[in-house]
Coordinates of C-alpha atoms in Angstrom, one line a residue:
M1 CA 0.0 0.0 0.0
S2 CA 1.5 3.4 -1.0
R3 CA 1.3 6.6 0.9
I4 CA -1.2 8.0 -1.7
D5 CA -3.7 5.2 -0.9
L6 CA -4.1 6.7 2.6
D7 CA -4.9 10.2 1.3
P8 CA -8.6 10.8 1.8
T9 CA -8.7 13.6 -0.8
Q10 CA -8.1 11.0 -3.5
R11 CA -11.6 9.8 -3.1
L12 CA -13.4 13.2 -3.0
V13 CA -16.5 13.7 -5.2
D14 CA -18.2 16.8 -6.4
V15 CA -21.6 17.3 -4.7
N16 CA -24.4 19.2 -6.3
W17 CA -26.0 20.8 -3.2
D18 CA -29.1 21.9 -5.2
T19 CA -30.4 18.4 -6.1
P20 CA -33.7 17.5 -4.4
E21 CA -32.1 14.6 -2.6
M22 CA -29.4 16.8 -1.1
Q23 CA -31.9 19.5 -0.1
D24 CA -34.1 16.8 1.6
L25 CA -31.1 15.5 3.5
L26 CA -30.1 19.0 4.6
R27 CA -33.7 19.7 5.8
K28 CA -33.6 16.5 7.9
T29 CA -30.4 17.5 9.6
E30 CA -30.9 21.3 10.1
H31 CA -32.0 20.8 13.7
L32 CA -28.7 19.2 14.7
H33 CA -26.2 21.2 16.7
L34 CA -22.6 20.5 17.8
D35 CA -22.4 20.3 21.6
N36 CA -18.8 19.8 22.8
R37 CA -19.6 19.5 26.5
H38 CA -17.7 16.7 28.3
L39 CA -19.2 15.1 31.4
V40 CA -15.9 15.0 33.3
N41 CA -15.1 18.7 33.0
K42 CA -18.0 20.2 34.9
H43 CA -17.4 22.5 37.9
P44 CA -20.1 24.0 40.1
I45 CA -19.7 27.8 40.3
L46 CA -21.7 30.9 41.3
L47 CA -22.9 33.3 38.6
R48 CA -23.8 36.9 39.4
L49 CA -25.7 39.1 37.0
G50 CA -23.6 42.2 36.8
W51 CA -20.0 42.9 37.8
H52 CA -20.5 43.5 41.5
T53 CA -19.7 41.1 44.3
S54 CA -22.8 42.4 46.1
A55 CA -25.1 41.1 43.3
P56 CA -27.1 38.0 44.2
S57 CA -25.5 34.8 43.2
N58 CA -27.0 31.8 41.3
A59 CA -25.8 28.3 41.1
A60 CA -24.4 27.4 37.7
V61 CA -22.1 24.8 36.1
W62 CA -18.9 25.7 34.2
V63 CA -18.1 23.2 31.5
D64 CA -14.3 23.5 31.2
L65 CA -13.4 22.8 27.5
S66 CA -9.8 23.9 28.0
Q67 CA -10.2 26.6 25.4
A68 CA -7.6 29.3 25.3
D69 CA -9.7 31.6 23.1
G70 CA -11.3 33.4 26.1
Q71 CA -14.7 31.8 25.8
R72 CA -16.5 29.7 28.4
V73 CA -19.6 27.5 28.4
V74 CA -21.8 27.7 31.4
L75 CA -25.0 25.9 32.2
T76 CA -27.8 27.7 34.1
D77 CA -31.5 27.1 34.8
F78 CA -32.4 30.6 33.6
P79 CA -31.8 32.4 30.3
L80 CA -29.7 35.5 29.8
E81 CA -29.4 37.9 26.9
P82 CA -26.4 38.5 24.6
G83 CA -24.4 41.4 26.0
D84 CA -25.4 40.8 29.6
P85 CA -22.5 41.3 32.0
V86 CA -21.8 38.4 34.4
M87 CA -19.3 37.6 37.1
L88 CA -18.3 34.0 37.8
E89 CA -17.1 32.9 41.2
I90 CA -15.0 29.8 40.8
R91 CA -13.6 28.0 43.8
Q92 CA -10.5 26.0 43.0
T93 CA -10.1 22.7 45.0
G94 CA -7.4 23.1 47.6
L95 CA -7.5 26.9 47.6
Q96 CA -9.2 28.9 50.3
R97 CA -10.1 31.9 48.1
E98 CA -12.3 32.2 45.1
N99 CA -11.4 33.4 41.6
F100 CA -13.6 36.0 40.1
V101 CA -14.0 36.0 36.3
Y102 CA -15.7 39.0 34.5
A103 CA -17.4 38.1 31.3
E104 CA -20.3 38.9 29.0
V105 CA -22.9 36.7 27.4
L106 CA -22.2 36.0 23.7
S107 CA -25.1 33.6 23.2
C108 CA -27.8 31.6 25.1
R109 CA -29.9 28.7 24.0
S110 CA -31.9 25.9 25.5
G111 CA -30.0 22.7 26.2
Q112 CA -30.7 20.0 23.7
R113 CA -29.0 17.0 25.2
V114 CA -30.8 14.2 27.0
G115 CA -31.0 15.4 30.6
D116 CA -30.8 19.1 29.7
N117 CA -34.5 19.7 30.6
G118 CA -34.8 23.3 31.7
L119 CA -31.1 24.0 31.2
F120 CA -29.7 26.9 29.2
V121 CA -26.3 26.8 27.5
L122 CA -24.5 30.1 27.8
V123 CA -21.4 31.0 25.8
L124 CA -19.4 33.7 27.6
R125 CA -16.5 35.8 26.6
D126 CA -14.0 36.5 29.3
L127 CA -12.9 40.1 29.7
K128 CA -9.2 40.5 29.8
R129 CA -9.3 43.1 32.6
P130 CA -12.0 43.8 35.2
P131 CA -14.4 46.4 34.0
L132 CA -14.1 49.9 35.4
L133 CA -17.1 50.2 37.8
T134 CA -18.6 53.6 38.6
S135 CA -20.6 54.4 41.6
G136 CA -24.0 55.6 40.7

């Protein structure tokens, strides 16, 4: 077997996406979504709406996907709107103090996995620096 036999691009075919069969297949799969949440990487956290430690906290779950792009996935039992400011209180095992993460909501949708009844999946963007808070 030669190295070229292992190349998957050797077997590519052109697809006409406008054929009725392809359109029917696309319609059947349009409700599917990628969901990269792993069961072992879930951490209980506190989520506060706003960027103040005095804001009431709500229980949430951070799904650690080890992404370095500044985005986080958080599961809540309440929806939030894109652009909403949030503060996450993450307690690390073995540490006595909490870590505060300032973020804003990029998107929110209903959970679609089995067992996600009533859960909302939030995608958050970490802020590089804590926001400047004004009294007012």
